[in-house]
mmCIF file of C-alpha atoms in Angstrom:
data_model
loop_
_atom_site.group_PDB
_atom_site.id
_atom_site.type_symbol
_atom_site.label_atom_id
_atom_site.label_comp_id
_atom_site.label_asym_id
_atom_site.label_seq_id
_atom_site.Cartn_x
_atom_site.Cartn_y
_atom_site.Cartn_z
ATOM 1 C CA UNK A 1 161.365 150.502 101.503
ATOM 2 C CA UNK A 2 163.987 149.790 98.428
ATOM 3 C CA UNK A 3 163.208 148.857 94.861
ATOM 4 C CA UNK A 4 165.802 147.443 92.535
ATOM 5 C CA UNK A 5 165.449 145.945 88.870
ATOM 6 C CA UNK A 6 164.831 142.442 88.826
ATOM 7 C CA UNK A 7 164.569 141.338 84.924
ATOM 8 C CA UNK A 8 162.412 142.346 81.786
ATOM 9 C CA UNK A 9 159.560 140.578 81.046
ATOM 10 C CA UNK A 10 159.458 139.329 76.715
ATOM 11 C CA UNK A 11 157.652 141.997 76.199
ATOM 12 C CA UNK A 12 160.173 144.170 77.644
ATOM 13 C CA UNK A 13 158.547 145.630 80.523
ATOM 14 C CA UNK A 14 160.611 146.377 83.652
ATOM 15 C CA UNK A 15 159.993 143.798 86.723
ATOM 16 C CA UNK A 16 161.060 145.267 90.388
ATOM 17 C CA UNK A 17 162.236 143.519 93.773
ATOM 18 C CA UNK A 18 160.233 145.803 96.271
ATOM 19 C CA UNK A 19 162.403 144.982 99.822
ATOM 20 C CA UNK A 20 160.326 145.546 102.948
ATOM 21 C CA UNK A 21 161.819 145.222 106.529
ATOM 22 C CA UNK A 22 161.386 145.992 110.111
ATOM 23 C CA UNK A 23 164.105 146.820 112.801
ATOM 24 C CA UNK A 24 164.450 143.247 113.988
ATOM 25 C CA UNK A 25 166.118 141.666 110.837
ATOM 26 C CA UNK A 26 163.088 140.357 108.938
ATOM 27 C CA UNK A 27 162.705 141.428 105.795
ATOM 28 C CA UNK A 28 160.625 140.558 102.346
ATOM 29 C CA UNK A 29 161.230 141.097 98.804
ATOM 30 C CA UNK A 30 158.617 140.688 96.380
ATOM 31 C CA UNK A 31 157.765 141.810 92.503
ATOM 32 C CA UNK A 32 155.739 142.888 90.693
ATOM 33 C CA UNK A 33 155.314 140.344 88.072
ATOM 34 C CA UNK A 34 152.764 137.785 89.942
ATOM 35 C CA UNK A 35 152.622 139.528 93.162
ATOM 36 C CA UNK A 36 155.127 137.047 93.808
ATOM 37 C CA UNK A 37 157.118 136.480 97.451
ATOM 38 C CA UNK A 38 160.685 135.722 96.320
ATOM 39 C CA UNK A 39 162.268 136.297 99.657
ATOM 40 C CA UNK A 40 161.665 135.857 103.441
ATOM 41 C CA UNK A 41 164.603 136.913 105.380
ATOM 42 C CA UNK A 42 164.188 135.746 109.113
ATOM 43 C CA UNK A 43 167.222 135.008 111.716
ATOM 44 C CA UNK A 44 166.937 132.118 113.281
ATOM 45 C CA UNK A 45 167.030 131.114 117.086
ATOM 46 C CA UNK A 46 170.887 132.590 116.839
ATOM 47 C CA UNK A 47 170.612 135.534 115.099
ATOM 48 C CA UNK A 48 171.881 134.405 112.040
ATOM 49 C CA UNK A 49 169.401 135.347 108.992
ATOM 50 C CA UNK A 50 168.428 133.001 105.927
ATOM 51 C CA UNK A 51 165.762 133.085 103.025
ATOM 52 C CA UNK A 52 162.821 130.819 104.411
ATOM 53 C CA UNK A 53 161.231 130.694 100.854
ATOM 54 C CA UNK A 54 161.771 128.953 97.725
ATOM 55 C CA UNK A 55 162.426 130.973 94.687
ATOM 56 C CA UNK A 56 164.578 131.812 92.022
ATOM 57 C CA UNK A 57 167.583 134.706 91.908
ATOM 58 C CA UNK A 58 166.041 135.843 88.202
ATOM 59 C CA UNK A 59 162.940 136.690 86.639
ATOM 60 C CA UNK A 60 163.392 134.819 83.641
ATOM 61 C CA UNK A 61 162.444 130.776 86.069
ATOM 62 C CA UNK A 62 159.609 132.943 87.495
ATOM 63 C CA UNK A 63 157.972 133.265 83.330
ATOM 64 C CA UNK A 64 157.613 129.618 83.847
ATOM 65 C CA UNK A 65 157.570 129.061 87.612
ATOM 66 C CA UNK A 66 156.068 125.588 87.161
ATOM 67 C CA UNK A 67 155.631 124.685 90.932
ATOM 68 C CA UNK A 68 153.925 128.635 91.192
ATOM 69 C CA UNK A 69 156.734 129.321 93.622
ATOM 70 C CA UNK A 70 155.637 132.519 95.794
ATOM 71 C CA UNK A 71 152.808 133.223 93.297
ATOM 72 C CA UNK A 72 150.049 135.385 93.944
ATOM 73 C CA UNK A 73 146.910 132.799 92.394
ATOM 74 C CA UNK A 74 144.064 133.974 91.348
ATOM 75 C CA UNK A 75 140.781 134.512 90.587
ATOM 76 C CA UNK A 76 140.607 130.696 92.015
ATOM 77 C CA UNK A 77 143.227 129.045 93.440
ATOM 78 C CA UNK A 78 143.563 125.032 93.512
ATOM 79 C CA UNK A 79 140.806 123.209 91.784
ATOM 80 C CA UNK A 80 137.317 122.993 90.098
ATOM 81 C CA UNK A 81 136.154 120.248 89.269
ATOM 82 C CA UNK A 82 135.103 119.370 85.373
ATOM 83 C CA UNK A 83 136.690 123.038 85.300
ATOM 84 C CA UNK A 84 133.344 123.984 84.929
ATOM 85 C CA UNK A 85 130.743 125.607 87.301
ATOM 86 C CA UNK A 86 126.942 126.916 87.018
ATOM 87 C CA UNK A 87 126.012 130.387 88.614
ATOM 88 C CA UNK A 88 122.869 132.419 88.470
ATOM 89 C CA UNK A 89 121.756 129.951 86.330
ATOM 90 C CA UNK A 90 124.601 130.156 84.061
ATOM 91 C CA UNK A 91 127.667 127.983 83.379
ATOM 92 C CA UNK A 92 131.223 129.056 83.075
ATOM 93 C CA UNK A 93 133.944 126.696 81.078
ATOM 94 C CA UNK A 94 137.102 126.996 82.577
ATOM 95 C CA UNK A 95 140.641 125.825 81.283
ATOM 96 C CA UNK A 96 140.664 122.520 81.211
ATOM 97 C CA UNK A 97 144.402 121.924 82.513
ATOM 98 C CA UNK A 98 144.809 119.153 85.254
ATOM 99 C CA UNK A 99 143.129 116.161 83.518
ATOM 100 C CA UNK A 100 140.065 117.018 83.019
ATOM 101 C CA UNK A 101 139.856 120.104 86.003
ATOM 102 C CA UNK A 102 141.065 123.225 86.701
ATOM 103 C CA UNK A 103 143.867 124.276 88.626
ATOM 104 C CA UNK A 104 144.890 127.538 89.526
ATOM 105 C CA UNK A 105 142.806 129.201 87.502
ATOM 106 C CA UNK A 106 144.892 129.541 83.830
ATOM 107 C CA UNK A 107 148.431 128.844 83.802
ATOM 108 C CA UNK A 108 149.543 131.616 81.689
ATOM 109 C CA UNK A 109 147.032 134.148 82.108
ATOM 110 C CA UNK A 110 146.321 133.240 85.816
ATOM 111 C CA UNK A 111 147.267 136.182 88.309
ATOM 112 C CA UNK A 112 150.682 135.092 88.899
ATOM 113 C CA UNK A 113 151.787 135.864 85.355
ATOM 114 C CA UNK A 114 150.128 139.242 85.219
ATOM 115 C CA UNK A 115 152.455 142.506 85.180
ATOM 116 C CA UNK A 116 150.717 144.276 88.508
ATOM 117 C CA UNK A 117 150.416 148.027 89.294
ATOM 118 C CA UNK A 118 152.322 149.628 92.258
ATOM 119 C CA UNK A 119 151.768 151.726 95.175
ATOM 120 C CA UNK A 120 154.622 152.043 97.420
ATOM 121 C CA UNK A 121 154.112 153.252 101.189
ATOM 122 C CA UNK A 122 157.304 152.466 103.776
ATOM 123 C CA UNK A 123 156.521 149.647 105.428
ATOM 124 C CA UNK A 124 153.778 148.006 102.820
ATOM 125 C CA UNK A 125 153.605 147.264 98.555
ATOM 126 C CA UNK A 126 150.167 147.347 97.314
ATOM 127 C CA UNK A 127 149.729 145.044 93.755
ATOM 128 C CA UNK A 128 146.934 145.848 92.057
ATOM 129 C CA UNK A 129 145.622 144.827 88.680
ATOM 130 C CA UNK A 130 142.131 145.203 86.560
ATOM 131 C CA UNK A 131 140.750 141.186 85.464
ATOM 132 C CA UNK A 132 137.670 141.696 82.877
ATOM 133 C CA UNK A 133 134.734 140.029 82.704
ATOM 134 C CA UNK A 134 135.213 136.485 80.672
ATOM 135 C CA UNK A 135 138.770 136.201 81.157
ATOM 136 C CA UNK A 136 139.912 132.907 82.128
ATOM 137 C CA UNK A 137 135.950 131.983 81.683
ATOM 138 C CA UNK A 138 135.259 133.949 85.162
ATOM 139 C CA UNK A 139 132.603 136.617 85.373
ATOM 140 C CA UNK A 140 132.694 139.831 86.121
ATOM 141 C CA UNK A 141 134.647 143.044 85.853
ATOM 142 C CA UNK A 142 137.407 142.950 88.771
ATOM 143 C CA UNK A 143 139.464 145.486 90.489
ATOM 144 C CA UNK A 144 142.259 143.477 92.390
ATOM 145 C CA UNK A 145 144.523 144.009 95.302
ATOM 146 C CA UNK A 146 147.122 142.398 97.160
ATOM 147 C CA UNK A 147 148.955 144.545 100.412
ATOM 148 C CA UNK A 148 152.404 143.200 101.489
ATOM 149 C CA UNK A 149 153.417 144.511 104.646
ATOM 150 C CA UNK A 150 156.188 143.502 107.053
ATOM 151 C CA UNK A 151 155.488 144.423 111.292
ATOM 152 C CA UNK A 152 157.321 144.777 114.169
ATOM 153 C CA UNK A 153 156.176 141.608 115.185
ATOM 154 C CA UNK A 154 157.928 139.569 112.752
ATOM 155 C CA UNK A 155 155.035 139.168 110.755
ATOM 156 C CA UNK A 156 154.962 138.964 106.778
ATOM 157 C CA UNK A 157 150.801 140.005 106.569
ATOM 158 C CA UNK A 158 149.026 139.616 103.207
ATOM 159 C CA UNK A 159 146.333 141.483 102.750
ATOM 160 C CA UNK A 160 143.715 141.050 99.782
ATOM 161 C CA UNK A 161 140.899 142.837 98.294
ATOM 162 C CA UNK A 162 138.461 142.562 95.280
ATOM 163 C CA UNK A 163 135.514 144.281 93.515
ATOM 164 C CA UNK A 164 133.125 142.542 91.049
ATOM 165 C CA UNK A 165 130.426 144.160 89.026
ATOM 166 C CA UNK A 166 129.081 140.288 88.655
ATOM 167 C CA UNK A 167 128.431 137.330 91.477
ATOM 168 C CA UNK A 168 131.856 135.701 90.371
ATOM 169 C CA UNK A 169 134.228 132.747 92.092
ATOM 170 C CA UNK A 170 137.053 134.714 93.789
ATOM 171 C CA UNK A 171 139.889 132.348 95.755
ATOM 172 C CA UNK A 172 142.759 133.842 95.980
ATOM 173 C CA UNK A 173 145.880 132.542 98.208
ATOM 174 C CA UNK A 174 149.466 133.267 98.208
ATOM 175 C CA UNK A 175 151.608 130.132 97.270
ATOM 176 C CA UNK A 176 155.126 130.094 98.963
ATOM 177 C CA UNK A 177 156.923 127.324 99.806
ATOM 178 C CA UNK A 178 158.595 127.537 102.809
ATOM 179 C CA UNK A 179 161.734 125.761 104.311
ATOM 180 C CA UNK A 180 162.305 127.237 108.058
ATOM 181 C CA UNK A 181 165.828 125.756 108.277
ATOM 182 C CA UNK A 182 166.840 128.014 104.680
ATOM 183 C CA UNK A 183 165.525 127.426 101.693
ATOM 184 C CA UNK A 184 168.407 125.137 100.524
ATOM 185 C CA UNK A 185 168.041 123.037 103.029
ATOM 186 C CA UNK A 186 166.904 119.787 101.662
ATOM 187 C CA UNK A 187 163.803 117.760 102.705
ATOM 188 C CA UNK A 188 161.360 119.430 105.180
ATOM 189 C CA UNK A 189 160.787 115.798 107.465
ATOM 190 C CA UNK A 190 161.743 117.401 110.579
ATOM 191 C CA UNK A 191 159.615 120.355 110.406
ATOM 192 C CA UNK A 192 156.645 119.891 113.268
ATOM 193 C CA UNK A 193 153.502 120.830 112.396
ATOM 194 C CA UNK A 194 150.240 121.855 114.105
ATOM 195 C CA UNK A 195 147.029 122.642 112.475
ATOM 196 C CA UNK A 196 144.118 123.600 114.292
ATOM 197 C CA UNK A 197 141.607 121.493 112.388
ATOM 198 C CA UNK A 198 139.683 118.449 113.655
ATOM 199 C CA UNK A 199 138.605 117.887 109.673
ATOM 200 C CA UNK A 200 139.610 117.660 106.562
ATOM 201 C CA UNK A 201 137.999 117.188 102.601
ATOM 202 C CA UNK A 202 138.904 113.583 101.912
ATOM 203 C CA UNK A 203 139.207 113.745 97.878
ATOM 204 C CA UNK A 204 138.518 111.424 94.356
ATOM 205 C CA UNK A 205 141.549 110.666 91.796
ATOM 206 C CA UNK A 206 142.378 114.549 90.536
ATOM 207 C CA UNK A 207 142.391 115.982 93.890
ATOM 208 C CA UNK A 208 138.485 116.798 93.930
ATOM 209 C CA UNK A 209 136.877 116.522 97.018
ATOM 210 C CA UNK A 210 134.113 114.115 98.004
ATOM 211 C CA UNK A 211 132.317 116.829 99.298
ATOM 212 C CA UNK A 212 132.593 115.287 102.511
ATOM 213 C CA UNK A 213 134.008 116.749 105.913
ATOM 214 C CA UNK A 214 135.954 114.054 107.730
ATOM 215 C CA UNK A 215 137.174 113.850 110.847
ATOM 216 C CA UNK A 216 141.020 113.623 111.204
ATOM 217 C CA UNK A 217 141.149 111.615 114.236
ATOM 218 C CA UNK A 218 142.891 108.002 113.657
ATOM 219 C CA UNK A 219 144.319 109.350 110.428
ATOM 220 C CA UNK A 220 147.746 110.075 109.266
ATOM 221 C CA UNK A 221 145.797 113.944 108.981
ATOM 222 C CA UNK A 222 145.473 114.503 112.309
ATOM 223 C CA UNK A 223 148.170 116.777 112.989
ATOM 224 C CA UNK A 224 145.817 118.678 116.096
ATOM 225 C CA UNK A 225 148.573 117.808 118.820
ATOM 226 C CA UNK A 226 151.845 118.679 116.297
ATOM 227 C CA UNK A 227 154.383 116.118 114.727
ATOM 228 C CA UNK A 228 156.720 115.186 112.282
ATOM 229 C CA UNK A 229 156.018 116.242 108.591
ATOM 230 C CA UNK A 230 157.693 113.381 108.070
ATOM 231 C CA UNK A 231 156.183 111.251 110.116
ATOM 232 C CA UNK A 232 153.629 109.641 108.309
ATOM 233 C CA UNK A 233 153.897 111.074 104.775
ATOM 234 C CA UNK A 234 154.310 108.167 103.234
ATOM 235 C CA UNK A 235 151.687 105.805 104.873
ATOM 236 C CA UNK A 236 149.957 103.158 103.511
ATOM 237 C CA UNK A 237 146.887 105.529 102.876
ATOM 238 C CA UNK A 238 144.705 106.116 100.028
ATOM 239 C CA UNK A 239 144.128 109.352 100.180
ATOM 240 C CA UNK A 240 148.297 110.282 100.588
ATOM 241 C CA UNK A 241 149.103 107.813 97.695
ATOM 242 C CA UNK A 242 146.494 109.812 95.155
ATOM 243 C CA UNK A 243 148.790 112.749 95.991
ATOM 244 C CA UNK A 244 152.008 111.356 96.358
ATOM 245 C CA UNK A 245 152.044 112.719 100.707
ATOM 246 C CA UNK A 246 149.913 115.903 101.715
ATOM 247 C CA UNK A 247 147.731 118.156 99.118
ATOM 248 C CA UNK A 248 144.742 118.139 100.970
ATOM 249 C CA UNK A 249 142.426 121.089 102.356
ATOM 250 C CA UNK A 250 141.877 121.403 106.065
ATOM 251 C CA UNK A 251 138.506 122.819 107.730
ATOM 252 C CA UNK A 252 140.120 125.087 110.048
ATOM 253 C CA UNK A 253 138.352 124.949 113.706
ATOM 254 C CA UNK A 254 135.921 127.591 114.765
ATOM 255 C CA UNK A 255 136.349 129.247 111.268
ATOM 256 C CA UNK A 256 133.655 132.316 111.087
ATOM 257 C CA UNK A 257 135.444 134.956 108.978
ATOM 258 C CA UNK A 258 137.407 136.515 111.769
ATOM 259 C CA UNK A 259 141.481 136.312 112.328
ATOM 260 C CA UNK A 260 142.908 133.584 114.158
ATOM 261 C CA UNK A 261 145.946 131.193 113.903
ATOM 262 C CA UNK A 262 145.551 128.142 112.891
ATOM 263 C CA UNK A 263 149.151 127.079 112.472
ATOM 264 C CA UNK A 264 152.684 126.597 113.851
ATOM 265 C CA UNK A 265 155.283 125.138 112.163
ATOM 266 C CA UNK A 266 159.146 124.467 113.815
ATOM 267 C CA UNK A 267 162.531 123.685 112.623
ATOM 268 C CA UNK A 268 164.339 122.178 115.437
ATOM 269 C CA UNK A 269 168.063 123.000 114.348
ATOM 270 C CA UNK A 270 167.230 126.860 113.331
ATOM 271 C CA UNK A 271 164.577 127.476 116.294
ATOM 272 C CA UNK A 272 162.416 128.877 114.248
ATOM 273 C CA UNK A 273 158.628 129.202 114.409
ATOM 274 C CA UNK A 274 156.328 130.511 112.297
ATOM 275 C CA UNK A 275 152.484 130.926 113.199
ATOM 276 C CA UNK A 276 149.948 131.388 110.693
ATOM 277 C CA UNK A 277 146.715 133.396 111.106
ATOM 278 C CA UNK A 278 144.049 133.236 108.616
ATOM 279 C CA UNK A 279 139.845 134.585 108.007
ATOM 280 C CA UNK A 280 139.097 131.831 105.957
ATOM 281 C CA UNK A 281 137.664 128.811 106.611
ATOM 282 C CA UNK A 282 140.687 126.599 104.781
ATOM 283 C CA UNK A 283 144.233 125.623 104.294
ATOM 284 C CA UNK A 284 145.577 123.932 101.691
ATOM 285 C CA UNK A 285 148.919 122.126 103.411
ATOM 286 C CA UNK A 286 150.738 120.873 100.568
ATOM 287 C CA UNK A 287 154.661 118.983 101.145
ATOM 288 C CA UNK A 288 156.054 119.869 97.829
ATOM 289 C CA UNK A 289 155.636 116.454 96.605
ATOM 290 C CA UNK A 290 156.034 116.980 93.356
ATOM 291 C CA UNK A 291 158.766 120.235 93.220
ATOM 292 C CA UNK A 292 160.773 118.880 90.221
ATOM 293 C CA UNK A 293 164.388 118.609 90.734
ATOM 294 C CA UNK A 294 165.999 122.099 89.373
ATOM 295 C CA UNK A 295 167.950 124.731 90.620
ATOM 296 C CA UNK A 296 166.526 127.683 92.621
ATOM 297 C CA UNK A 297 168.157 130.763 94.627
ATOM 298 C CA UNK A 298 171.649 131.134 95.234
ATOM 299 C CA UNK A 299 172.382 128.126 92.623
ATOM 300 C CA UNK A 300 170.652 125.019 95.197
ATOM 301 C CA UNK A 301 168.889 122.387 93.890
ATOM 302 C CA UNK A 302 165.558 121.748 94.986
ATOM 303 C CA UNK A 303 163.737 118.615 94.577
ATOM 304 C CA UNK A 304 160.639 116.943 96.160
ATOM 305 C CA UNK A 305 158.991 117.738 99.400
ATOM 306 C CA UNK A 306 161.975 120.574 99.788
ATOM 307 C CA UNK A 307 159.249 123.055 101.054
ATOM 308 C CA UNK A 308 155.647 123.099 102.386
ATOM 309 C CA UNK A 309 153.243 125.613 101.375
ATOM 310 C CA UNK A 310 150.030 126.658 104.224
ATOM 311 C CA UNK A 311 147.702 127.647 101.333
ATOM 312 C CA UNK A 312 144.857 129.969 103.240
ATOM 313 C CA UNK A 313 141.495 129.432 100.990
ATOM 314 C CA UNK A 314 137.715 128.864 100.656
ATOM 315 C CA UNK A 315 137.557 125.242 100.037
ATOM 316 C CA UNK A 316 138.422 123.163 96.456
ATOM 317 C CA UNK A 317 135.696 122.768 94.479
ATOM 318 C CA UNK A 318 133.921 125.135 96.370
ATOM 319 C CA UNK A 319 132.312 126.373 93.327
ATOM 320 C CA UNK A 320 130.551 123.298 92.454
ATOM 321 C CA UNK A 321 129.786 122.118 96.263
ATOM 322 C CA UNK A 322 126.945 124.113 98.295
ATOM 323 C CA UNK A 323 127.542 122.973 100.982
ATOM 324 C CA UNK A 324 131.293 124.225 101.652
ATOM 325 C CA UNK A 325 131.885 127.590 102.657
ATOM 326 C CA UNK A 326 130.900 130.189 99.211
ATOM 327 C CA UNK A 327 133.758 131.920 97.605
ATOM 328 C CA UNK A 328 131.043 133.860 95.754
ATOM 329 C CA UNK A 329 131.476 137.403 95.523
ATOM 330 C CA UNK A 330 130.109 140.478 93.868
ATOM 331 C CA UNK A 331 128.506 143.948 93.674
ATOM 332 C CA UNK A 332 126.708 142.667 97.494
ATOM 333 C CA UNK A 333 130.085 140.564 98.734
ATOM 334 C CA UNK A 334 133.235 142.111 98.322
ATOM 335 C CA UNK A 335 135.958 139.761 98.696
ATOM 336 C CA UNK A 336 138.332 141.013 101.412
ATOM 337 C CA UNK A 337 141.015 138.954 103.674
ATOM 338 C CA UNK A 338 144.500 138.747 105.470
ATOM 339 C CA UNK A 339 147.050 135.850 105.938
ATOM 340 C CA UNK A 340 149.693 136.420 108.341
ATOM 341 C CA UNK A 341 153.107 134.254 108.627
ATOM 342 C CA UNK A 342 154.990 134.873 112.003
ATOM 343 C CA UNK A 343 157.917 134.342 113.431
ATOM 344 C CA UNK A 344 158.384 133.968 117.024
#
């Protein structure tokens, strides 16, 4: 375990890059403004080591951070629909900031632009902030937590925990984008994916779900038996065009709140593949289809569909749609889970 200074927020407050490695090469750095991921170091099939994340080299992109590179998102991550939703009887206004629903929460007092607290142990960060009851239109008083750790095994585990003194919504998921050739690699067409889902949440203009559970099979979302991102991004398909390619949520197969990998991804030319293991019932596989064209680490551009993000979650919309999987927790549900990226 390192630290160094990574910037000063407006307010003056010192940020710091919190490096976490293992004996085989892999490494993280991460900050504590946003919880954010800024780097994966991983060598590939070779030996030779690259960042596998977008990011930026400064603090200063990150106060913006448009495409919520890294970010830790919370309470509620993707969207609600109406950003609105009734509990207990009672019904909470969200922000109203992607048309006329809520994404991410609030995007300036969401989780990713909070200034977190620090524990440092040698092979782990732990984040953790206080979120009070009303803030962002969420209730409850929250104690929040968010574990970085690097293994021996090559894995990057996330681990998160929260407290509620009120049943609140609490979806929290870490949003890197990830590019296993290096992050300035260009497009991400050649990556092959697998997802172990048979179904996915088929959605309405905004990115709200139906509320339906659909079966992938025939569809350019069936990626069960692994292919091309690429492949079939761009089909003639309503559901891709709403999004301009893949922003949907997948049901993840035999989901029932314990770990298991539903995920691989490979880059032929680097060798490298990265597993992902999740306790949650969703993913959110997103192609960076709308990364605007700007310049990240080390002075690359990045443009569209130059990362993909594996978003673990409850499911959008949950909030307003009983019969998906509750991301209601409280003083009788404390919201606890891990999300593990590995490379193998």
């Amino acid at each position: 375990m390192r630290k160094e200074l990574f910037g000063k927020t407006s307010e003056g407050k010192e940020v710091y890059r919190y490096w976490i490695e293992n004996s085989k090469g892999m490494k993280a750095g991460v900050i504590n403004f946003g919880a954010i991921l800024v780097n994966l170091i991983v060598p590939d099939q070779n030996g030779k080591a690259d960042d596998v994340v977008l990011g930026y080299d400064t603090l200063e992109p990150y106060l913006t951070n448009g495409s919520f590179f890294g970010a830790t998102v919370g309470p509620n991550a993707n969207r609600i629909g109406g950003a609105a939703f009734e509990l207990d009887k009672v019904r909470y206004q969200l922000d109203v900031n992607d048309g006329v629903n809520n994404l991410h929460s609030h995007m300036e007092k969401g989780y990713h632009k909070r200034l977190w607290n620090v524990t440092e142990d040698k092979d782990s960060v732990v984040f953790s902030i206080e979120d009070e009851d009303g803030n962002m239109g969420f209730p409850g008083n929250k104690k929040i937590s968010v574990t970085y750790s690097v293994t021996e095994d090559n894995e990057l585990k996330i681990h998160y925990q929260a407290d509620s003194d009120k049943n609140t919504i609490i979806n929290m998921t870490n949003h890197s984008y990830f590019n296993l050739a290096g992050h300035g690699s260009g497009k991400i067409y050649d990556h092959v994916l697998t997802l172990n889902a048979s179904s996915y949440t088929p959605i309405v203009p905004g990115a709200i779900p139906t509320g339906e559970i659909a079966d992938v099979a025939g569809t350019p979302f069936d990626f069960r038996s692994g292919k091309r991102v690429g492949q079939e991004i761009d089909a003639d398909n309503e559901q891709l065009k709403m999004t301009k390619g893949y922003d949907h949520n997948w049901a993840i197969d035999g989901a029932d709140g314990s770990l298991r990998k539903f995920a691989s991804v490979t880059e032929p030319v680097s060798g490298r593949t990265m597993e992902a293991y999740t306790d949650l019932p969703g993913v959110q596989f997103y192609a960076g289809n709308s990364i605007s064209e700007h310049v990240g680490k080390d002075g690359v551009t990045y443009g569209a569909r130059s990362g993909l993000c594996l978003e673990t979650q409850y499911y959008p919309d949950t909030a307003n749609k009983p019969q998906f999987p509750s991301a209601v927790f409280g003083p009788d549900r404390k919201y606890d889970s891990v999300t593990v990226y590995k490379f193998i």
